[in-house]
XYZ file of C-alpha atoms in Angstrom:
187
model
C 169.100 113.428 49.100
C 171.735 113.915 46.442
C 172.318 111.036 44.089
C 175.631 109.713 42.884
C 176.354 107.432 39.943
C 179.470 105.275 39.875
C 180.507 104.433 36.314
C 183.325 102.216 35.062
C 184.497 104.241 32.073
C 185.886 102.039 29.310
C 189.049 102.871 27.391
C 188.362 105.309 24.525
C 185.245 106.918 26.021
C 185.140 110.677 26.649
C 184.237 111.840 30.191
C 181.413 114.018 28.877
C 177.969 113.533 27.357
C 178.686 115.161 23.983
C 181.672 115.160 21.649
C 182.634 118.655 20.590
C 185.382 117.222 18.373
C 185.153 116.247 14.732
C 181.669 115.578 13.384
C 183.263 113.324 10.766
C 184.426 110.780 13.327
C 182.437 111.068 16.561
C 183.973 109.460 19.636
C 182.002 107.499 22.239
C 180.749 109.575 25.168
C 178.928 108.960 28.454
C 175.583 109.236 26.624
C 176.239 105.828 25.026
C 176.172 104.261 28.511
C 174.225 106.474 30.949
C 170.643 107.660 30.469
C 170.126 109.666 33.657
C 169.155 113.299 32.981
C 170.587 115.895 35.336
C 173.797 114.023 36.211
C 177.207 115.439 35.427
C 180.740 114.091 35.892
C 182.602 115.266 38.990
C 186.065 115.544 37.511
C 187.501 113.930 34.427
C 189.252 110.797 33.320
C 191.301 110.913 30.107
C 189.938 109.130 27.054
C 192.799 106.624 27.183
C 192.283 105.905 30.883
C 189.751 103.531 32.389
C 187.865 103.099 35.611
C 185.833 104.983 38.149
C 184.031 108.161 37.166
C 181.666 109.719 39.711
C 178.623 111.615 38.442
C 176.179 113.590 40.573
C 173.024 115.661 40.280
C 174.297 118.201 42.847
C 176.549 121.060 41.719
C 178.052 121.671 45.165
C 178.970 118.009 45.556
C 180.364 117.983 42.014
C 182.612 120.949 42.862
C 183.707 119.392 46.168
C 184.758 116.155 44.448
C 186.574 117.903 41.596
C 188.206 120.736 43.589
C 191.926 120.027 44.208
C 191.805 122.065 47.447
C 189.608 119.344 48.962
C 192.532 116.888 48.551
C 190.100 114.025 47.958
C 192.232 110.901 47.403
C 192.069 109.226 44.015
C 193.484 105.700 43.667
C 194.916 104.331 40.428
C 196.275 101.001 39.229
C 199.065 101.811 36.814
C 200.835 99.414 34.473
C 204.226 100.896 33.622
C 206.896 99.989 31.131
C 210.079 98.995 32.936
C 210.880 97.868 36.463
C 210.662 100.556 39.141
C 213.631 100.833 41.466
C 213.635 102.279 44.987
C 214.723 105.732 43.739
C 211.870 106.003 41.234
C 209.270 104.942 43.817
C 210.678 107.362 46.403
C 210.636 110.231 43.879
C 206.949 109.576 43.192
C 206.243 109.431 46.935
C 208.016 112.766 47.592
C 206.512 114.442 44.539
C 208.226 115.334 41.284
C 208.580 118.655 39.508
C 206.671 118.739 36.238
C 206.449 121.583 33.717
C 203.499 123.039 35.650
C 205.301 122.825 39.010
C 205.896 120.325 41.796
C 203.323 117.637 42.534
C 202.106 116.859 46.012
C 203.499 113.744 47.656
C 201.706 110.549 46.595
C 201.183 107.161 48.185
C 202.938 104.708 45.865
C 203.587 100.990 46.107
C 204.494 98.289 43.653
C 201.855 95.542 43.460
C 201.357 92.221 41.711
C 199.451 92.300 38.433
C 195.733 92.385 39.301
C 194.206 88.951 38.677
C 190.590 90.126 38.367
C 191.200 92.797 35.738
C 189.152 92.887 32.555
C 190.924 92.788 29.186
C 191.411 96.133 27.507
C 190.193 96.765 23.969
C 192.518 97.418 22.231
C 195.066 95.455 24.254
C 198.122 97.121 25.766
C 201.162 96.712 23.533
C 203.424 93.929 24.727
C 207.139 93.743 24.056
C 209.060 90.627 25.054
C 212.289 92.590 25.499
C 210.833 95.218 27.876
C 209.469 94.221 31.285
C 206.457 95.889 32.848
C 205.220 96.351 36.401
C 202.115 97.473 38.277
C 201.889 100.330 40.760
C 199.120 101.560 43.015
C 199.230 105.356 43.202
C 197.051 107.558 45.420
C 196.968 111.265 44.523
C 195.378 114.141 46.394
C 195.351 116.525 43.448
C 194.174 116.183 39.885
C 196.229 117.788 37.176
C 195.811 117.025 33.511
C 197.350 113.592 32.739
C 199.206 113.789 36.042
C 199.842 110.087 36.682
C 201.162 109.583 33.155
C 203.435 112.616 33.426
C 204.726 111.570 36.861
C 205.609 108.013 35.839
C 207.236 109.236 32.619
C 209.277 111.716 34.672
C 210.882 108.833 36.597
C 211.478 106.774 33.437
C 208.427 104.505 33.687
C 205.978 105.307 30.861
C 202.361 104.395 31.644
C 200.923 101.586 29.538
C 197.536 101.278 31.272
C 195.788 103.480 33.822
C 192.722 102.451 35.829
C 191.135 104.610 38.538
C 189.702 102.378 41.251
C 188.586 104.879 43.911
C 187.665 108.516 44.495
C 187.318 109.453 48.147
C 184.794 107.044 49.706
C 183.623 105.571 46.386
C 185.127 102.326 45.040
C 184.930 100.644 41.653
C 184.673 97.201 43.265
C 183.285 94.647 40.784
C 181.647 97.164 38.439
C 182.464 96.022 34.891
C 183.480 98.385 32.062
C 180.495 100.304 30.690
C 178.342 99.486 33.735
C 177.053 101.975 36.305
C 175.108 101.994 39.553
C 173.646 104.466 42.011
C 175.512 105.022 45.278
C 175.007 107.119 48.393
C 176.511 110.604 48.556
C 178.758 109.463 51.404
C 180.062 106.441 49.518
C 179.099 102.845 48.776
């Protein structure tokens, strides 16, 4: 049976096991948290994003999870700068046109600030004069920095981005830097 690892990637960690960047200032990678030979990330999560990263020891499963044609839903909690109005939310739901073309429609809803969220290190910048809000966004594609580009397109820059689910797998109560094995079909 194929094995799956669910990992809560902390802010600032690369979604790979080695850093091919500057040798002078190495950045933290998955190898600082996961010692499980033969596992590889199925998809990516930007260094400045947090949350669920799925790793597997099966190449076909890895491709199925990462392939945009599979339309596997990915759920994000997104803290944005500003207050979304009905037009901005509807634009995100319909899909917006970015430099690399139109996005697929997304499920988007405004939510209350999550009360069980861990603090981020470093903290999100806070400005008394600018309100913020939280959105839950479900995408069925995975372009580079897509959520950030979509929210910026409607005038709501992303302050914090946390992936909470990929297909059947959920972050649940997994704390930053922690991982656990899960079944191929989900938790």
